[in-house]
Amino acid sequence: MNTQTLTLSVPGMTCGHCEAAVKQEVGSLAGIADVAVDLDSKDVVVTGTQLDRDAIVAAIDEAGFDVA
């Protein structure tokens, strides 16, 4: 399977707790290989196979944040 990468802007993240919450929720989805959070740019970079953008956005919402 081809590896895909999806970058989302999540402006509400400010600290390590935010990063951990997003990583936990998104990382629990099927097909996710890696979740990288850059607090400076407010970007979440998700790598995996068969990425479902709507499911990833819902997981970020579940963590308490909105995708811009």
C-alpha positions as a LaTeX table, in Angstrom:
\begin{tabular}{lrrr}
\hline
Residue & $x$ (\AA) & $y$ (\AA) & $z$ (\AA) \\
\hline
Met1 & 0.00 & 0.00 & 0.00 \\
Asn2 & 1.11 & 3.53 & $-0.68$ \\
Thr3 & 1.98 & 5.72 & 2.24 \\
Gln4 & 0.10 & 9.00 & 2.33 \\
Thr5 & 0.75 & 12.21 & 4.22 \\
Leu6 & $-1.89$ & 14.71 & 5.28 \\
Thr7 & $-1.11$ & 18.08 & 6.89 \\
Leu8 & $-3.80$ & 19.88 & 8.86 \\
Ser9 & $-3.69$ & 23.25 & 10.59 \\
Val10 & $-4.86$ & 23.10 & 14.21 \\
Pro11 & $-4.42$ & 26.62 & 15.59 \\
Gly12 & $-5.72$ & 25.89 & 19.11 \\
Met13 & $-2.75$ & 23.74 & 20.15 \\
Thr14 & $-0.41$ & 25.51 & 22.56 \\
Cys15 & 1.44 & 22.99 & 24.74 \\
Gly16 & 2.70 & 19.47 & 25.18 \\
His17 & $-0.63$ & 18.37 & 26.63 \\
Cys18 & $-2.38$ & 19.51 & 23.44 \\
Glu19 & 0.20 & 17.65 & 21.36 \\
Ala20 & $-0.22$ & 14.46 & 23.37 \\
Ala21 & $-4.03$ & 14.59 & 23.15 \\
Val22 & $-3.99$ & 15.01 & 19.38 \\
Lys23 & $-1.38$ & 12.29 & 18.91 \\
Gln24 & $-3.36$ & 9.85 & 21.06 \\
Glu25 & $-6.71$ & 10.43 & 19.33 \\
Val26 & $-5.39$ & 10.47 & 15.77 \\
Gly27 & $-2.91$ & 7.69 & 16.40 \\
Ser28 & $-5.70$ & 5.36 & 17.48 \\
Leu29 & $-7.27$ & 5.43 & 13.99 \\
Ala30 & $-6.75$ & 2.54 & 11.59 \\
Gly31 & $-3.97$ & 2.95 & 9.06 \\
Ile32 & $-2.08$ & 5.67 & 10.94 \\
Ala33 & 1.69 & 5.10 & 11.00 \\
Asp34 & 2.79 & 8.41 & 12.53 \\
Val35 & 1.39 & 11.67 & 13.90 \\
Ala36 & 3.74 & 14.64 & 14.12 \\
Val37 & 2.72 & 17.89 & 15.79 \\
Asp38 & 4.57 & 21.19 & 15.28 \\
Leu39 & 3.39 & 23.59 & 17.98 \\
Asp40 & 5.17 & 26.55 & 16.36 \\
Ser41 & 3.41 & 26.21 & 13.01 \\
Lys42 & 0.29 & 24.58 & 14.55 \\
Asp43 & 0.48 & 21.81 & 11.97 \\
Val44 & $-0.44$ & 18.18 & 12.45 \\
Val45 & 1.22 & 15.90 & 9.91 \\
Val46 & $-0.36$ & 12.46 & 9.66 \\
Thr47 & 1.33 & 9.62 & 7.81 \\
Gly48 & $-0.26$ & 6.30 & 7.00 \\
Thr49 & $-2.22$ & 4.28 & 4.50 \\
Gln50 & $-5.77$ & 4.92 & 3.34 \\
Leu51 & $-6.02$ & 8.14 & 5.34 \\
Asp52 & $-9.59$ & 9.26 & 6.01 \\
Arg53 & $-9.50$ & 13.06 & 6.35 \\
Asp54 & $-12.97$ & 13.23 & 7.92 \\
Ala55 & $-12.05$ & 10.61 & 10.55 \\
Ile56 & $-8.81$ & 12.45 & 11.34 \\
Val57 & $-10.66$ & 15.78 & 11.70 \\
Ala58 & $-13.20$ & 14.04 & 13.98 \\
Ala59 & $-10.38$ & 12.60 & 16.11 \\
Ile60 & $-8.79$ & 16.03 & 16.46 \\
Asp61 & $-12.20$ & 17.40 & 17.44 \\
Glu62 & $-12.49$ & 14.59 & 20.02 \\
Ala63 & $-9.14$ & 15.74 & 21.44 \\
Gly64 & $-10.72$ & 19.17 & 21.92 \\
Phe65 & $-9.42$ & 21.10 & 18.93 \\
Asp66 & $-10.74$ & 22.46 & 15.66 \\
Val67 & $-9.06$ & 22.06 & 12.29 \\
Ala68 & $-8.72$ & 25.38 & 10.44 \\
\hline
\end{tabular}
